[in-house]
Every structure is written in structure tokens, then in C-alpha cells.
Rosetta silent file (secondary structure, phi, psi, omega in degrees, C-alpha in Angstrom):
SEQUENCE: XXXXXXXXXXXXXXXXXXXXXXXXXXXXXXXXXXXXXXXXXXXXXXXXXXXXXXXXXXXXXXXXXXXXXXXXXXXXXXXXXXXXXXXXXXXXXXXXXXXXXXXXXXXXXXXXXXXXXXXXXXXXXXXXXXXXXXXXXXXXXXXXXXXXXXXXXXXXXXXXXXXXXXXXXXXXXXXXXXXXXXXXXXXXXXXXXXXX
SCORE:     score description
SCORE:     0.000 S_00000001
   1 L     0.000  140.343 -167.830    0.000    0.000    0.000 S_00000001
   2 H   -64.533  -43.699 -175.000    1.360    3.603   -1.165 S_00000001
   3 H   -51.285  -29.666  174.621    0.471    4.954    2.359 S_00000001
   4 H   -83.190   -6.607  172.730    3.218    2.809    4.346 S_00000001
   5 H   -25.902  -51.332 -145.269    6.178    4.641    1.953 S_00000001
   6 L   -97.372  142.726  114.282    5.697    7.909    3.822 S_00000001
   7 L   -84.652  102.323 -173.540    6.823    8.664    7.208 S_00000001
   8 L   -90.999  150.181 -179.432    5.467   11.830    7.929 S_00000001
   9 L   -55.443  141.624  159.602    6.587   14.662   10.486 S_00000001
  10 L  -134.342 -170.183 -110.712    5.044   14.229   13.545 S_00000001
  11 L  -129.365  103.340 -175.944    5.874   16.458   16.302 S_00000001
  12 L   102.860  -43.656 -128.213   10.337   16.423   17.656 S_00000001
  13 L   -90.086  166.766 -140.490   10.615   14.010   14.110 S_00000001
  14 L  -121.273  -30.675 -176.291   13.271   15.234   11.615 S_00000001
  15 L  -124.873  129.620  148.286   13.010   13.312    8.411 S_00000001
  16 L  -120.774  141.985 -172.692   10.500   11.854    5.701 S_00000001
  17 E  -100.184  141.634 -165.167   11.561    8.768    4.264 S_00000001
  18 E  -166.762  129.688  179.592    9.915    7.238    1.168 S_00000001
  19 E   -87.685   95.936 -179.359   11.295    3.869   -0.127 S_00000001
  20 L  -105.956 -159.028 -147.068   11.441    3.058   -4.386 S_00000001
  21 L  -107.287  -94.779  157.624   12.360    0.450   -6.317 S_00000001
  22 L   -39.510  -41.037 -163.681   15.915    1.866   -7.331 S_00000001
  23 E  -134.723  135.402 -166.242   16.026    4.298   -4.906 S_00000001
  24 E  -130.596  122.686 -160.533   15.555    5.441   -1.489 S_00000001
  25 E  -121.025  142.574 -174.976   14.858    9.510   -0.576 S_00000001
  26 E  -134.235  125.339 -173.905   14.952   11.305    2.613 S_00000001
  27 E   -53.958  157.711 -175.147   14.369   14.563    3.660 S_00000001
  28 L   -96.469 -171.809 -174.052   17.830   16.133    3.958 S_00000001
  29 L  -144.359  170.445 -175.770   19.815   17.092    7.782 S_00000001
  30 H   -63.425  -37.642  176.050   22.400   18.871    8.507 S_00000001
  31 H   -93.319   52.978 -179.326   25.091   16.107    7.971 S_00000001
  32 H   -96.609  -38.309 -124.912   24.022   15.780    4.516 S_00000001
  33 H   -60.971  -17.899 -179.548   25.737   19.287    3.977 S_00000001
  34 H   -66.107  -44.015 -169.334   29.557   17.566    2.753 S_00000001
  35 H   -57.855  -37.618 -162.530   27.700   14.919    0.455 S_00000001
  36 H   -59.924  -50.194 -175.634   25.573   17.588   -0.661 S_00000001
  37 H   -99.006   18.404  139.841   28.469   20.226   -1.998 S_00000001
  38 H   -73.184  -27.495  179.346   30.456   17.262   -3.436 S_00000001
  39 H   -61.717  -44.255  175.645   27.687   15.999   -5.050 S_00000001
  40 H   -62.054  -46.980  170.665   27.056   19.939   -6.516 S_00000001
  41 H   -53.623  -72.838  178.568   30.862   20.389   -7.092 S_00000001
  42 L   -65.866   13.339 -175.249   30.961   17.410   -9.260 S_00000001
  43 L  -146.358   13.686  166.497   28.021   17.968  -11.457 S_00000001
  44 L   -12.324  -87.139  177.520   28.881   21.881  -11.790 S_00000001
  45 L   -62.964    3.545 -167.872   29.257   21.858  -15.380 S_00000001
  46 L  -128.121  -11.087  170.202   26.529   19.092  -16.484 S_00000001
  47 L  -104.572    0.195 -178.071   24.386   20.878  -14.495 S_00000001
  48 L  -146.502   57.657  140.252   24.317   24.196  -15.582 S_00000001
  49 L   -78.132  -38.374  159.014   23.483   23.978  -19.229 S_00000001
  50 L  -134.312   35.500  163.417   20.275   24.454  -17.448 S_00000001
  51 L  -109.190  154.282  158.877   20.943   26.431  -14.240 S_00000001
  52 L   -74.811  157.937  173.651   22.835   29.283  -13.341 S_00000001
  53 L   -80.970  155.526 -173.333   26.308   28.551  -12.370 S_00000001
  54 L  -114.853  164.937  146.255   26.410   29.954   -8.387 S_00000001
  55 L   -38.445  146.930  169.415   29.299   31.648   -6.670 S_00000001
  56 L   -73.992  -59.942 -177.080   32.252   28.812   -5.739 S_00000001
  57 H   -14.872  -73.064 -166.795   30.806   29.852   -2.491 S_00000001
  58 H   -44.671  -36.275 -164.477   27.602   27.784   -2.785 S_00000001
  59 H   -81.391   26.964 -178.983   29.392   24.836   -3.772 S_00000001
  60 L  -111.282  162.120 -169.481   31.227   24.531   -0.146 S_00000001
  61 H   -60.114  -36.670  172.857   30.016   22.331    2.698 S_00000001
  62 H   -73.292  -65.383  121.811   29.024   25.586    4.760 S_00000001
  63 H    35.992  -70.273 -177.109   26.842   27.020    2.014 S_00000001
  64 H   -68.503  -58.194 -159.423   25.089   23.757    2.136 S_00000001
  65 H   -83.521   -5.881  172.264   24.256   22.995    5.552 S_00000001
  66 L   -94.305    6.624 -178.997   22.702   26.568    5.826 S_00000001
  67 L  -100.405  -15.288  164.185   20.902   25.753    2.979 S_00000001
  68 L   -89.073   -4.592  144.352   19.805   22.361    4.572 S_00000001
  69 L   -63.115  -48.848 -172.940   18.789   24.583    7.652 S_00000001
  70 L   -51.101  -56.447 -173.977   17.008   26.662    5.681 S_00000001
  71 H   -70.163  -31.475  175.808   14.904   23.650    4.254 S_00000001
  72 H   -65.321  -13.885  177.313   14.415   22.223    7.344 S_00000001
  73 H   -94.034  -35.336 -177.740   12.840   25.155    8.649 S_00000001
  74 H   -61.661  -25.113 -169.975   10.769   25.474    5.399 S_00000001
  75 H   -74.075  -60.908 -161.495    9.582   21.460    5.671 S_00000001
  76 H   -52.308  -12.179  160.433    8.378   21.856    9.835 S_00000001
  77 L   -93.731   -8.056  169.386    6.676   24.752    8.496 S_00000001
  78 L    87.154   44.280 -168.398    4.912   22.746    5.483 S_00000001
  79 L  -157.666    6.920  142.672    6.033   24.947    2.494 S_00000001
  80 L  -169.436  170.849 -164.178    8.813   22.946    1.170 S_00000001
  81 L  -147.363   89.385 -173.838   10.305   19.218    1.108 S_00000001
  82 E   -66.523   71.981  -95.161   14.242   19.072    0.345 S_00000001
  83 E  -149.146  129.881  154.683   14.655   15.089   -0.467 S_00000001
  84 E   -91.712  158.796  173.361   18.403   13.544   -1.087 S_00000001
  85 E  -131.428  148.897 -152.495   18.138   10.535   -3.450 S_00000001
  86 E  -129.166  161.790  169.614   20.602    8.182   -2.318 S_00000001
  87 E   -54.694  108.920  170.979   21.377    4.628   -3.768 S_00000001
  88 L    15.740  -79.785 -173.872   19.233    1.381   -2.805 S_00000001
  89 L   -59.991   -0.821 -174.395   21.699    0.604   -0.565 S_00000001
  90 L    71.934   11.421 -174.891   21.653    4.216    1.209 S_00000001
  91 L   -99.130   -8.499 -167.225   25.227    4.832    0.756 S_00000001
  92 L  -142.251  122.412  136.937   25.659    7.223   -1.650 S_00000001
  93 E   -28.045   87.642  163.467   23.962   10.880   -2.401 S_00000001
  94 E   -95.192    3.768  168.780   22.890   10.612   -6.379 S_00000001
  95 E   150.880  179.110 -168.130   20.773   13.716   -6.426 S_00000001
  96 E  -134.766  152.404  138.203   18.255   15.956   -4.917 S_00000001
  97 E  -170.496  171.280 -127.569   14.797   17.126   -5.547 S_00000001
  98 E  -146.111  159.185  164.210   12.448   18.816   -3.958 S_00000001
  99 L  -134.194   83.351 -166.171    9.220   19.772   -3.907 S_00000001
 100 L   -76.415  160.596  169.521    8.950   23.912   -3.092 S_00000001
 101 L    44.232   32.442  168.735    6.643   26.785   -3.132 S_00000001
 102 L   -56.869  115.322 -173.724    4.195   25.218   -1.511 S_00000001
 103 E  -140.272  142.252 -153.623    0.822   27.298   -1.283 S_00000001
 104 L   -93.035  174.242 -171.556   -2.371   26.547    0.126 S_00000001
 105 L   -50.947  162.842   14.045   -5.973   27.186   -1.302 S_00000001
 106 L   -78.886   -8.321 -151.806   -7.102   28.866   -3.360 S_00000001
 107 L   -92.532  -58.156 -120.645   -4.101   27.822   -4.898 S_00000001
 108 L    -8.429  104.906  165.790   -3.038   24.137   -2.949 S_00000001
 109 E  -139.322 -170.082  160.990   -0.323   23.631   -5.522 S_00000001
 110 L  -160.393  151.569  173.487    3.533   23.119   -5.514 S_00000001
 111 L  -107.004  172.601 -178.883    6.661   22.726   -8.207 S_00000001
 112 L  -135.202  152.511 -173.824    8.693   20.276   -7.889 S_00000001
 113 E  -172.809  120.299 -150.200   12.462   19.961   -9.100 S_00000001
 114 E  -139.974  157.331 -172.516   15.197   18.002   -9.290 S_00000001
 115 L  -116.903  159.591  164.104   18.699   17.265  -10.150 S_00000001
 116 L  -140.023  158.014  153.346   20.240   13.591  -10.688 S_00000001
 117 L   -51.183  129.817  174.081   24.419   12.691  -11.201 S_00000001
 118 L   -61.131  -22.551  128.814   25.348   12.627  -14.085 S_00000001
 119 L   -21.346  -21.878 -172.320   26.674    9.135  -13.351 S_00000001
 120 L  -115.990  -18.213  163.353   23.198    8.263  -12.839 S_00000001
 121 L   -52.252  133.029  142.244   21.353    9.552  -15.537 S_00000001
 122 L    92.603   36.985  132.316   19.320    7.016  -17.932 S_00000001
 123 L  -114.889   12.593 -172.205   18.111    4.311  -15.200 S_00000001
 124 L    73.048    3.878 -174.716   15.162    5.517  -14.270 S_00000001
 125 H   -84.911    1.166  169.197   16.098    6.665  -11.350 S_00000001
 126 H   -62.513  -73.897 -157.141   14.754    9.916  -12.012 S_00000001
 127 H   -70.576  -30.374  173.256   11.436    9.492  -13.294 S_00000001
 128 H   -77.770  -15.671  163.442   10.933    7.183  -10.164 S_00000001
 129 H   -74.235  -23.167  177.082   11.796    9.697   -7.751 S_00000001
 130 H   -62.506  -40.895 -178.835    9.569   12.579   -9.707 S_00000001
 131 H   -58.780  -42.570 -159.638    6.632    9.423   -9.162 S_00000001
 132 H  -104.280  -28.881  166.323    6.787    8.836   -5.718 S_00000001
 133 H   -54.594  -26.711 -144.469    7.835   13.123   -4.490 S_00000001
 134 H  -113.729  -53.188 -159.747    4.317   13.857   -6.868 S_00000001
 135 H   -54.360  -57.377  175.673    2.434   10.725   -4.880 S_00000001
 136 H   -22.847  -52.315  178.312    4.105   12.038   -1.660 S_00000001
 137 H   -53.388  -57.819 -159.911    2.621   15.703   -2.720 S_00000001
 138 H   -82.019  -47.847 -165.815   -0.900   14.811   -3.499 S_00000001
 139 H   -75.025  -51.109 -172.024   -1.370   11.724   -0.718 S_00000001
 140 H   -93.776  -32.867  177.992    0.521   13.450    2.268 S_00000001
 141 H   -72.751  -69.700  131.348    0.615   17.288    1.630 S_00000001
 142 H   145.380   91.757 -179.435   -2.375   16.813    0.065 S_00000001
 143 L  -110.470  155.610  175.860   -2.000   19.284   -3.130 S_00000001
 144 L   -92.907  -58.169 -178.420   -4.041   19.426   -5.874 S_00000001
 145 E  -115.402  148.429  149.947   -1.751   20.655   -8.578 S_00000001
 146 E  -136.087   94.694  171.394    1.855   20.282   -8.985 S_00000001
 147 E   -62.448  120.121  176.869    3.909   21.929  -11.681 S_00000001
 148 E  -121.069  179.398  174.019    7.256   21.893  -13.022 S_00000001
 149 E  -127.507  139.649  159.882    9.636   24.290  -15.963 S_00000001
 150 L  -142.332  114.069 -151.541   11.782   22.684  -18.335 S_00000001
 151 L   -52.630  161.729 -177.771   14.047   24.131  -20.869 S_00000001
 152 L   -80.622  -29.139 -165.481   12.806   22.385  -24.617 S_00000001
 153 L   -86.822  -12.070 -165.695   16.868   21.579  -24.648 S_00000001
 154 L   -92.689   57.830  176.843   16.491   19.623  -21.505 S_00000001
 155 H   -76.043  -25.397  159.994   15.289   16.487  -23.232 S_00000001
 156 H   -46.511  -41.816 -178.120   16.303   14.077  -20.615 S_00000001
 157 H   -62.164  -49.582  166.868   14.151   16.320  -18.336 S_00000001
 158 H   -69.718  -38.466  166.879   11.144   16.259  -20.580 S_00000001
 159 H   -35.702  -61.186 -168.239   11.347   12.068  -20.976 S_00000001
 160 H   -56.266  -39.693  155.124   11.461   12.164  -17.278 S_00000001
 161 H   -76.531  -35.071  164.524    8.092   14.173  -16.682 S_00000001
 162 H   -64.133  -50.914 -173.924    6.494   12.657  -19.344 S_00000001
 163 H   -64.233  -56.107  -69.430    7.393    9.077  -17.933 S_00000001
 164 L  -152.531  -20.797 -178.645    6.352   10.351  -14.668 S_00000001
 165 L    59.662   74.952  163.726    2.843   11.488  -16.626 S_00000001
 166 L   -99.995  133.100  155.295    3.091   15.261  -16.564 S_00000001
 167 E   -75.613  151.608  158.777    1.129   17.126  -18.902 S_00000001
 168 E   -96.462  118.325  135.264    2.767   20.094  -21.304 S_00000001
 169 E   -65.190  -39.799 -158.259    0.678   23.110  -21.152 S_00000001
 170 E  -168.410 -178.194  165.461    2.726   25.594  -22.667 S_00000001
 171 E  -114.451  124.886 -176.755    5.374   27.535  -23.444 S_00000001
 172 E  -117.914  117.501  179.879    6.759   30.563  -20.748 S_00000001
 173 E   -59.738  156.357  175.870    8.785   32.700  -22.875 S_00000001
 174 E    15.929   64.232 -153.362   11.654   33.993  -21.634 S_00000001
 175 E  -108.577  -34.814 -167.429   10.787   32.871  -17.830 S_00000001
 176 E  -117.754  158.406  141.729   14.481   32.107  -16.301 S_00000001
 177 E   -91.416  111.811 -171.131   17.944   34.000  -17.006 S_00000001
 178 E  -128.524  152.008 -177.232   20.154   31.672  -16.944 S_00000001
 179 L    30.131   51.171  172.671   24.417   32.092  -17.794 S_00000001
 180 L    39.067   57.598  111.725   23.297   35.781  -19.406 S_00000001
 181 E  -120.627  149.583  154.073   20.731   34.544  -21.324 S_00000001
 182 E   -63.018  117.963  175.791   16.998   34.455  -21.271 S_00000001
 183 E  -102.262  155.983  161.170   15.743   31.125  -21.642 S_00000001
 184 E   -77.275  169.073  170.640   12.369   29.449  -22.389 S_00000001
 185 E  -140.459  156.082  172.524   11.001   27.232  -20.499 S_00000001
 186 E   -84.050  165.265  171.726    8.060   24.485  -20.905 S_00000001
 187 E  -118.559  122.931 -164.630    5.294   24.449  -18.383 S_00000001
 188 E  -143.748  139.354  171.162    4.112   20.707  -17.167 S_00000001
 189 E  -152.060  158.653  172.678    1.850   19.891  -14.478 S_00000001
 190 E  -112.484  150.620  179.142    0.050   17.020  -12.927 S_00000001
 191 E   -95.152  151.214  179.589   -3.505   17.084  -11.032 S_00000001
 192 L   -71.966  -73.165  179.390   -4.193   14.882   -8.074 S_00000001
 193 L   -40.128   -5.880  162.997   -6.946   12.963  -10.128 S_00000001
 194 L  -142.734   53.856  177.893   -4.533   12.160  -12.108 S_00000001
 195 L   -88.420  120.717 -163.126   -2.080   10.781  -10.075 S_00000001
 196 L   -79.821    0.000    0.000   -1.579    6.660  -10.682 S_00000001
């Protein structure tokens, strides 16, 4: 049953934990924050064809763990859910994503967005973490809508929402600046009724 995955905050607790097939994701903690900028540090450049490149600040372990404070204040408040995605076995950091911008009616929506290693690309380990963060979203937050942006160059990105069964709405013209350009981006979203 989808419902034992989630271990949801209760009241002192620190983490939610959600179990895949390939993969196993956890909100992140403060001793995440080394894995976290090596993991960023090594995927610099593969990652930001469609990100901005940060300050070499961001990519240092201090950086990180205030940015893993940060989230942690944002989950216990219900308005965002920072997730590492770690290896079967739990041993290894392979990517993050998140689910953000959480806002309640009239809206209840959220985006969601993620990174994977580039080691790690093109196993599916993606599209199963976008599947169970979007169940996670609808069944435990309990959202309605959830949205993501994706550059049209980002086709790995689009496969991965599209496996994941995200609709394309649109096109948002010139919506991010990214490395001093404006880029487009697609707009994809899923509905809780049409969650699998």
C-alpha cells in the first residue's frame, strides 16, 4: 500500500523517508551538507546547461548545511520538502529534488524539481523519484496541482516528466535568465486525479 512509503513529520521528528524500487529519498539534515556540496561540485558543469552557475561559495560544505537549515525550517513549516536521493543501498547521495513553493488554497499547488548525477542519468532513477515526491505531494501534503519548468533543450528532463505522466501546457517565454541569457522554459503539471 502507497500509504506505508511515507513517514510523515510528527511532532520532535526530523526526516520523511519514502522507499522506491531503485532508490531510497529522505528529507535532507544537517550532515548531509559535505555529500551535498560534493555531489554539486561534481556535477557543476553538467548541471548548468540548465541552471545558473552559483558563486564557488555555494558549492562549499558551509553554504550547504545553511541551505539544509534553511529547508528544514521550510519542511516543519509545510512549504517545502528538500529530499536527497541516495542509492538502494543508502550509501551514496545521487541527487536531490524537492518539492517547493508550496501554497495553500485557493491555490493548494507546488513545483517540484530536481537534479540527478550525471553518473546516474538514464536508469530511471529519475522518473521514479519525480513518481513517488508527486504521490508524496498529493497523498501526504495533500496538493491538488503540482507543476514543473523545463528548458525544450532539456530532453532528458522532458522524458522524465512525461514518464512520470506530466502534462505540457505551454510555453513561458523567456521565464528564467540563466548564464546571461533568457531562456524558455516548458510548463508541465500534474492534477491529483490524475495521479496513478
Amino acid at each position: 500500500m502507497v500509504r506505508k512509503l511515507f513517514k510523515l513529520l510528527k511532532k520532535g521528528d526530523q526526516m520523511v523517508k519514502i522507499e522506491g524500487e531503485r532508490c531510497y529519498l529522505r528529507t535532507l539534515v544537517e550532515s548531509d551538507a559535505k555529500s551535498l556540496a560534493e555531489l554539486l561540485t561534481y556535477n557543476k558543469y553538467f548541471w548548468a546547461t540548465y541552471e545558473p552557475l552559483h558563486e564557488e561559495e555555494y558549492y562549499t560544505e558551509e553554504a550547504q548545511f545553511k541551505k539544509i537549515l534553511e529547508s528544514i525550517h521550510l519542511m516543519r513549516a509545510n512549504r517545502e520538502y528538500s529530499f536527497g536521493i541516495f542509492t538502494k543501498d543508502r550509501k551514496y547521495l545521487i541527487g536531490h529534488i524537492s518539492l517547493y513553493a508550496i501554497k495553500r488554497l485557493p491555490y493548494s499547488s507546488a513545483f517540484i524539481g530536481y537534479s540527478m548525477d550525471e553518473r546516474f542519468t538514464r536508469k530511471g532513477i529519475t522518473s521514479e523519484s519525480v513518481k513517488l515526491v508527486t504521490r508524496f505531494g498529493f497523498e501526504s501534503v495533500k496538493l491538488h496541482r503540482i507543476e514543473a519548468y523545463v528548458s525544450p533543450k532539456n530532453e532528458g528532463s522532458i522524458r522524465v516528466l512525461e514518464n512520470a505522466n506530466y502534462t505540457r501546457e505551454g510555453l513561458l517565454r523567456e521565464l528564467l535568465y540563466i548564464n546571461g541569457k533568457w531562456e524558455d522554459h516548458y510548463m508541465y503539471s500534474m492534477l491529483q486525479n490524475e495521479n496513478d
